[in-house]
PDB file of C-alpha atoms in Angstrom:
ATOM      1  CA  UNK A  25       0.000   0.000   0.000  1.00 50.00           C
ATOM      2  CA  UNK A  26       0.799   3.339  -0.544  1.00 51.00           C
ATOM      3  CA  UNK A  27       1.704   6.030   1.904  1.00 54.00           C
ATOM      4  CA  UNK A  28      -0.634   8.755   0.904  1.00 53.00           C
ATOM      5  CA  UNK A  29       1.136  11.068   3.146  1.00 52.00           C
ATOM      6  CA  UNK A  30       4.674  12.034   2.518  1.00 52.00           C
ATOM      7  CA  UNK A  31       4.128  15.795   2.153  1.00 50.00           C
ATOM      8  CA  UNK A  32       2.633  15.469   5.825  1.00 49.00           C
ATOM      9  CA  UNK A  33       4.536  19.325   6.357  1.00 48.00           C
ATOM     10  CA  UNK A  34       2.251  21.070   3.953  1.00 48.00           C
ATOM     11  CA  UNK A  35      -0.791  19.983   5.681  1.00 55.00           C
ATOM     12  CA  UNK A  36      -0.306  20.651   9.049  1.00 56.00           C
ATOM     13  CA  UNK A  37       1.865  23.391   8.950  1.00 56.00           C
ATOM     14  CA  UNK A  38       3.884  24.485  12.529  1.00 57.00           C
ATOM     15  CA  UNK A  39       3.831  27.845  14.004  1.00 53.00           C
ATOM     16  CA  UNK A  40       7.186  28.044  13.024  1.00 52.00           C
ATOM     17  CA  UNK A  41       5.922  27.807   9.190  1.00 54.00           C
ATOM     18  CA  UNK A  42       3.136  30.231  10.012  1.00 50.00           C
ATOM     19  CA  UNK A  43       5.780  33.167  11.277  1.00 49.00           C
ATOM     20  CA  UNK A  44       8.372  32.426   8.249  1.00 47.00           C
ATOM     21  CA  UNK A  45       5.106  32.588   5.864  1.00 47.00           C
ATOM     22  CA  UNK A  46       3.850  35.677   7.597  1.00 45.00           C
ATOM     23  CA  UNK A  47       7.409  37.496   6.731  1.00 47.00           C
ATOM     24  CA  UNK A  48       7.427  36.493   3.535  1.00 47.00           C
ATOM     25  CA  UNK A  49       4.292  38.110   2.463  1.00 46.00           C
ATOM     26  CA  UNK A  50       5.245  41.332   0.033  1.00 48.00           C
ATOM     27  CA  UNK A  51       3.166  44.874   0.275  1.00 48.00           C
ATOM     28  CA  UNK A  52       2.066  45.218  -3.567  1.00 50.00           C
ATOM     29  CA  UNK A  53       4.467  48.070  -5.124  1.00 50.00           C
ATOM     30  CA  UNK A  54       7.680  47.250  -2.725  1.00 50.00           C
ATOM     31  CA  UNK A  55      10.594  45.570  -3.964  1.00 52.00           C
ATOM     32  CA  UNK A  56      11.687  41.940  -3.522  1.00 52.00           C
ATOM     33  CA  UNK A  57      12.076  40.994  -0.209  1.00 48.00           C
ATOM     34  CA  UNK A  58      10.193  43.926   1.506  1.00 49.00           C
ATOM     35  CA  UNK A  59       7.550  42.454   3.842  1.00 50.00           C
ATOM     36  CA  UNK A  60       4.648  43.741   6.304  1.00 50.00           C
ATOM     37  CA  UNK A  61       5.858  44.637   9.749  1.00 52.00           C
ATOM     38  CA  UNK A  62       4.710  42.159  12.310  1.00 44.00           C
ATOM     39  CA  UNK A  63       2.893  44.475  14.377  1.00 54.00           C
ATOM     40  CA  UNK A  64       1.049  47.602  12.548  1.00 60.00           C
ATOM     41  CA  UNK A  65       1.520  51.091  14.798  1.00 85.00           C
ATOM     42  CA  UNK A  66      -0.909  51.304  17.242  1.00 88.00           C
ATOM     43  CA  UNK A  67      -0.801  55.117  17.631  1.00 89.00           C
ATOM     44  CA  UNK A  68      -1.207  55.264  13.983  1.00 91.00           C
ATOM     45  CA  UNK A  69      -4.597  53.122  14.029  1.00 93.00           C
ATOM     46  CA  UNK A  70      -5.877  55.039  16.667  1.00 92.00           C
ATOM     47  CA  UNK A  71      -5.122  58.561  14.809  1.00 92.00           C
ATOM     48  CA  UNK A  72      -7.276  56.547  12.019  1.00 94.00           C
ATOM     49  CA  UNK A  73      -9.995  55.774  14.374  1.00 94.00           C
ATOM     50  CA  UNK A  74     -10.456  58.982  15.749  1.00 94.00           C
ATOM     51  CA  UNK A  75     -10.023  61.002  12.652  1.00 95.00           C
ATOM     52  CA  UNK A  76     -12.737  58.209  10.806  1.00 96.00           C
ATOM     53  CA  UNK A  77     -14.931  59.189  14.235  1.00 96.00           C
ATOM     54  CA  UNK A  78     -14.591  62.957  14.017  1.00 96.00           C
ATOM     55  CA  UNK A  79     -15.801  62.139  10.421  1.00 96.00           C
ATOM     56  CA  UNK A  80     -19.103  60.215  11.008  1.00 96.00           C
ATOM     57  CA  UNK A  81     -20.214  62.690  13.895  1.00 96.00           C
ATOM     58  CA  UNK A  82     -19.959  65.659  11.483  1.00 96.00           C
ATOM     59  CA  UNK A  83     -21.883  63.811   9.050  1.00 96.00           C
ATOM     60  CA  UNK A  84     -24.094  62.407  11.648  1.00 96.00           C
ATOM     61  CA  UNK A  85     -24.809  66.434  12.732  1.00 96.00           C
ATOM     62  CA  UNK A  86     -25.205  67.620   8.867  1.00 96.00           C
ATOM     63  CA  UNK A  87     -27.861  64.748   8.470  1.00 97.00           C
ATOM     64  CA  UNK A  88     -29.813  65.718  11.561  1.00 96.00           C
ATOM     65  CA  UNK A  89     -29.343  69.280  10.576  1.00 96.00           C
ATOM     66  CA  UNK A  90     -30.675  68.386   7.226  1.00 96.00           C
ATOM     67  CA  UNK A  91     -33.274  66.465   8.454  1.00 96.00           C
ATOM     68  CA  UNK A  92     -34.425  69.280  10.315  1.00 96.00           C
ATOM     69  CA  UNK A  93     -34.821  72.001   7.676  1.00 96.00           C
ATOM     70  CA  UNK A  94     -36.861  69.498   5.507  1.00 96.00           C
ATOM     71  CA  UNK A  95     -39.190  68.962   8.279  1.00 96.00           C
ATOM     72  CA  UNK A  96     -39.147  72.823   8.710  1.00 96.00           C
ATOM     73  CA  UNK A  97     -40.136  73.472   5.387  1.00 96.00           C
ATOM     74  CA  UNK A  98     -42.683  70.862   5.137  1.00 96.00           C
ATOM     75  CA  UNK A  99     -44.532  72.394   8.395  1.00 96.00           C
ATOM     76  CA  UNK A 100     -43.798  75.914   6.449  1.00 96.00           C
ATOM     77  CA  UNK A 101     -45.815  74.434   3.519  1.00 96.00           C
ATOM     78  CA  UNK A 102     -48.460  72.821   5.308  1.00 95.00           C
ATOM     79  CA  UNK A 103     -49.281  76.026   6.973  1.00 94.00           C
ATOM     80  CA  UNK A 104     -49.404  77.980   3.702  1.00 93.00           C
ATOM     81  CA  UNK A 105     -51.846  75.334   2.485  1.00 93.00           C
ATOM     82  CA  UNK A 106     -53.851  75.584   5.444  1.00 90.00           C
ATOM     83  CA  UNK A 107     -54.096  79.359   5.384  1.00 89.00           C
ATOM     84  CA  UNK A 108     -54.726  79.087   1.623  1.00 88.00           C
ATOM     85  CA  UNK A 109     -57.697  77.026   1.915  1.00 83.00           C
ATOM     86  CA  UNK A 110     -59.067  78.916   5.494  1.00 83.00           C
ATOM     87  CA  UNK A 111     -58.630  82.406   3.301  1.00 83.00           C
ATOM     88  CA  UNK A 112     -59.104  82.022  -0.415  1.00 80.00           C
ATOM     89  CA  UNK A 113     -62.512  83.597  -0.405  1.00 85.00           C
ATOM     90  CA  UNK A 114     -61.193  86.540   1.117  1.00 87.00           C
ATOM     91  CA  UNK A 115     -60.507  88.357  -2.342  1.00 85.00           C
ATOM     92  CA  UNK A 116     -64.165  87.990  -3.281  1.00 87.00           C
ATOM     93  CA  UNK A 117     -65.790  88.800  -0.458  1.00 89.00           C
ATOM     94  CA  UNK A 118     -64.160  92.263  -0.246  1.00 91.00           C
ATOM     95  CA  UNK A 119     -65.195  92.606  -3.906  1.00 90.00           C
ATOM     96  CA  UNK A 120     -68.568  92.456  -2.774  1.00 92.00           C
ATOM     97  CA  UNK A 121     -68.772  94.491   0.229  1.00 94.00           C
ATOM     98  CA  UNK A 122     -69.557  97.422  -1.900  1.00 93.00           C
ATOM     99  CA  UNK A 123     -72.585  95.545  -3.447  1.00 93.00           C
ATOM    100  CA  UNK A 124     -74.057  94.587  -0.210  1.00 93.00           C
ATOM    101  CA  UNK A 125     -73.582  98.458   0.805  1.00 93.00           C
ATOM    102  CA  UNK A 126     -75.398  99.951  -2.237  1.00 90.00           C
ATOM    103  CA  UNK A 127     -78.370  97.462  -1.073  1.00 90.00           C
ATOM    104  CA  UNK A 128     -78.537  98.714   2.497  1.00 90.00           C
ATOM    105  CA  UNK A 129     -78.939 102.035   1.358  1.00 87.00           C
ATOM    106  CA  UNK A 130     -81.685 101.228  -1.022  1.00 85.00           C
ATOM    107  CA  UNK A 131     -83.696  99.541   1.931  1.00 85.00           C
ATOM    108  CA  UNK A 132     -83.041 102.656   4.058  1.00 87.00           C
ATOM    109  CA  UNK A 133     -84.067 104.723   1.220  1.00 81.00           C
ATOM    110  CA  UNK A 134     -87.629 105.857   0.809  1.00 78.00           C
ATOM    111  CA  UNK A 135     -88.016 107.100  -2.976  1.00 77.00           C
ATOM    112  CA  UNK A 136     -91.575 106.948  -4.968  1.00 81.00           C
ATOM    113  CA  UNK A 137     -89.648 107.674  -8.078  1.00 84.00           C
ATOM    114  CA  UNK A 138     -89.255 104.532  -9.679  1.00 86.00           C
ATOM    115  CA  UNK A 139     -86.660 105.574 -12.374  1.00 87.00           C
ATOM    116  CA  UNK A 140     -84.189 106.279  -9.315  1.00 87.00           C
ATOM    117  CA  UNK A 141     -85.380 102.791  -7.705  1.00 86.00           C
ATOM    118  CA  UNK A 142     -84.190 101.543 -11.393  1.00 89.00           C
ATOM    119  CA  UNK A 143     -81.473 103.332 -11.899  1.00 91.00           C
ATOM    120  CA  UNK A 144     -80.110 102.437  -8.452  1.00 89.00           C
ATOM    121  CA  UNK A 145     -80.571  98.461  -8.955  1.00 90.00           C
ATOM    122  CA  UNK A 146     -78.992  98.842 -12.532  1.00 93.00           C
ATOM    123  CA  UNK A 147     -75.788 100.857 -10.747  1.00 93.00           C
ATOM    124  CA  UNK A 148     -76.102  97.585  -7.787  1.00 94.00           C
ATOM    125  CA  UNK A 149     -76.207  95.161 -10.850  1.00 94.00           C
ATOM    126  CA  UNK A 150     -72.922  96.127 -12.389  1.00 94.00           C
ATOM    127  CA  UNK A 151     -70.714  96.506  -9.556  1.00 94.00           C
ATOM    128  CA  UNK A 152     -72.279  92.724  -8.573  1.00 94.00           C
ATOM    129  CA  UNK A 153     -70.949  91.856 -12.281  1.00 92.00           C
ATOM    130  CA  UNK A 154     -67.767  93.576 -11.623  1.00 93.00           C
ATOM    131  CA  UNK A 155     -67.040  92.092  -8.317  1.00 92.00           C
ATOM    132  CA  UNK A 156     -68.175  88.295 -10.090  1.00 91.00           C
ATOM    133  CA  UNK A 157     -65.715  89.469 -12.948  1.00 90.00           C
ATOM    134  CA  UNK A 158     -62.534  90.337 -10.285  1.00 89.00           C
ATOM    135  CA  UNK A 159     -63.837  86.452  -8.994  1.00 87.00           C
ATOM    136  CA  UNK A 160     -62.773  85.165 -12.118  1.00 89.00           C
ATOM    137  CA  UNK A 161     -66.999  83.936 -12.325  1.00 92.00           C
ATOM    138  CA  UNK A 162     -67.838  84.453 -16.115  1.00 90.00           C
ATOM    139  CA  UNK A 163     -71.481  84.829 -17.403  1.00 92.00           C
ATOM    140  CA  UNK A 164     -71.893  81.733 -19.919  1.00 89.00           C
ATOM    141  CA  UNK A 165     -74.629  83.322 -22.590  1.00 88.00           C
ATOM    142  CA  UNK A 166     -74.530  80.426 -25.740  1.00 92.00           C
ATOM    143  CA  UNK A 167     -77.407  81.842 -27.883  1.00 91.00           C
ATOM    144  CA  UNK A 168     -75.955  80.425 -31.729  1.00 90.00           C
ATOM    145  CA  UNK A 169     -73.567  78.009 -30.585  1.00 92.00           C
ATOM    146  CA  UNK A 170     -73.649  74.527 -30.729  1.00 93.00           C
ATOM    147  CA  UNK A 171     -75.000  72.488 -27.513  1.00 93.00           C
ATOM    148  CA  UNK A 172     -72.127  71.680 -25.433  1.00 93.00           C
ATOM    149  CA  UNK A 173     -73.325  68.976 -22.549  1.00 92.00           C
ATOM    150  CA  UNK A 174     -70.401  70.537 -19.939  1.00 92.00           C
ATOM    151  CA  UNK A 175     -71.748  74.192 -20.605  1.00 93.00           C
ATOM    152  CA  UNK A 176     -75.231  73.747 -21.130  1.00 94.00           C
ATOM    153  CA  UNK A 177     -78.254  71.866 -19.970  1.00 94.00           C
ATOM    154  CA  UNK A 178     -81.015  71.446 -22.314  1.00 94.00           C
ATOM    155  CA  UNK A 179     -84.876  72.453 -21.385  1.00 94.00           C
ATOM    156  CA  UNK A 180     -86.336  71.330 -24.637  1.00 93.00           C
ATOM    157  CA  UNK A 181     -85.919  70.729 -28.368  1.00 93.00           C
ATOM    158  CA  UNK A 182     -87.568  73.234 -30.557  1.00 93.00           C
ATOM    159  CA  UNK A 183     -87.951  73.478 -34.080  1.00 91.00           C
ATOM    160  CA  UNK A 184     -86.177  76.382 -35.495  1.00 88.00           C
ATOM    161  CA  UNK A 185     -84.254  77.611 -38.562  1.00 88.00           C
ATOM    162  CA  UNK A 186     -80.976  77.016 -37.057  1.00 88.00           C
ATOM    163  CA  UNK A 187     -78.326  73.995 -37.675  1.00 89.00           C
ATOM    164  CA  UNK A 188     -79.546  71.169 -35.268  1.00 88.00           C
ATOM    165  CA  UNK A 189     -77.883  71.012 -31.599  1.00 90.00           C
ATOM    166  CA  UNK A 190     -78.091  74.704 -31.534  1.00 93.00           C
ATOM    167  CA  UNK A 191     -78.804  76.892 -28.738  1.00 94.00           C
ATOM    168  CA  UNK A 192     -81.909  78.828 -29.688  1.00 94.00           C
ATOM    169  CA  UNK A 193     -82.721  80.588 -26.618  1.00 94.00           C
ATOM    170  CA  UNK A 194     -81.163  80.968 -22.938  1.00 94.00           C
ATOM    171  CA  UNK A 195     -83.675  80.216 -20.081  1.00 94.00           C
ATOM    172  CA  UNK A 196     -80.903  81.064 -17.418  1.00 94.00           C
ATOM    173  CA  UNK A 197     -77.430  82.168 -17.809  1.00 93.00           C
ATOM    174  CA  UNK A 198     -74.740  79.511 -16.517  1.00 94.00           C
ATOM    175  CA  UNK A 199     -71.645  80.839 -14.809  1.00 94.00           C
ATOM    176  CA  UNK A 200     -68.000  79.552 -15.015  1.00 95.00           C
ATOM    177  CA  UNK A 201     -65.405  80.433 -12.815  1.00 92.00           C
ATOM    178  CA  UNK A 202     -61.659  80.069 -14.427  1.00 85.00           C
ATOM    179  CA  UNK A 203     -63.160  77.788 -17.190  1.00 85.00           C
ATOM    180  CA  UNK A 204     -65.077  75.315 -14.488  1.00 93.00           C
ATOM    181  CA  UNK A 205     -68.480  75.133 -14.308  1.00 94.00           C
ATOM    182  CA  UNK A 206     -70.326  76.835 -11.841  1.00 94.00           C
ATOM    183  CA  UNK A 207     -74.052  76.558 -13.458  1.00 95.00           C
ATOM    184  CA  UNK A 208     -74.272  75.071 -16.765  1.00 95.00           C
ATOM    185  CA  UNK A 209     -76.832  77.506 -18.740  1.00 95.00           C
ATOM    186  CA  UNK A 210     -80.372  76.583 -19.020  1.00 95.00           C
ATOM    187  CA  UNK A 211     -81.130  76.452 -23.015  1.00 95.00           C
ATOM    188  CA  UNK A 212     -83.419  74.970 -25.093  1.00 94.00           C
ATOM    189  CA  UNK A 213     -81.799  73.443 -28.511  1.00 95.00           C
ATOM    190  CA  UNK A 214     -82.880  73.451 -31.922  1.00 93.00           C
ATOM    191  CA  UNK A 215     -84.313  69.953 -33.105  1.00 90.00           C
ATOM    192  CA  UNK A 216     -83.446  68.118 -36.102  1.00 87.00           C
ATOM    193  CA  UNK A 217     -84.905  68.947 -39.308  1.00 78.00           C
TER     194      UNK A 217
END
């Protein structure tokens, strides 16, 4: 039988082996025969250590810092939303204020005349318009043009002259505000022919 282990040395190597091979071992980029000192500096690692701590506690501070101002500006935002929705009719209802005071003073005004009465509910009328106008609200009048189901709502189907799906007459005027719908117009169409 064979002896299947005459290179017994290489298998179980000794300490002995272990320190020679530990010498041995070249740094890549010395010379020949340059090897790793035993024992690395300890001062040196430590400098490493507390320079690679110093490091990650700055960063550590930036992120919390950073963290903070996002949070900061989120609340920031939220608030402007808030205050957004709480005072976006704001605007219009000053626009109005002047309507509402031109109707008190007709109610505390006593006047027979009734072309003043008249003339005083046309004057109310257009600073109403004007005030809906500054809103952005838009009086939606579609005599002539053709029936549009997101503008309009028809009444009836009449017969008429006009192309069919036509807007002959307006019942009630519809009202957009910043092209939304606030009132589709009440209309009655022309019928086919």
């Amino acid at each position: 039988m064979e002896n299947t282990q005459d290179n017994s040395a290489s298998q179980n190597p000794t300490p002995a082996d272990n320190t020679a091979a530990a010498q041995t071992i070249q740094q890549p980029g010395t010379p020949d025969g340059a090897s790793f000192p035993d024992t690395v500096d300890t001062n040196e690692t430590e400098a490493l250590l507390a320079e690679a701590q110093a490091k990650a506690a700055t960063l550590q501070e930036e992120f919390l810092r950073a963290k903070a101002e996002t949070e900061n500006v989120r609340r920031r935002a939220q608030e402007d939303v808030q205050k957004a929705h709480k005072f976006a009719i704001e605007n219009f209802a000053e626009n109005l204020l002047p309507v509402l005071d031109s109707l008190e003073a007709a109610l505390t005004h006593s006047s027979t005349d009734l072309a003043k009465v008249r003339e005083g509910v046309e004057l109310t009328l257009r600073q109403l318009t004007a005030a809906l106008e500054k809103g952005r609200v838009v009086e939606v009048n579609p005599v002539g043009e053709k029936f549009d189901p997101h503008r309009h709502q028809a009444i009836s189907m009449v017969p008429a002259d006009q192309d069919a799906n036509t807007v002959v007459s307006v019942l009630q005027k519809g009202y957009v505000i910043a092209d939304r719908v606030l009132r589709p117009a009440l209309v009655t169409v022309a019928a086919p022919k």
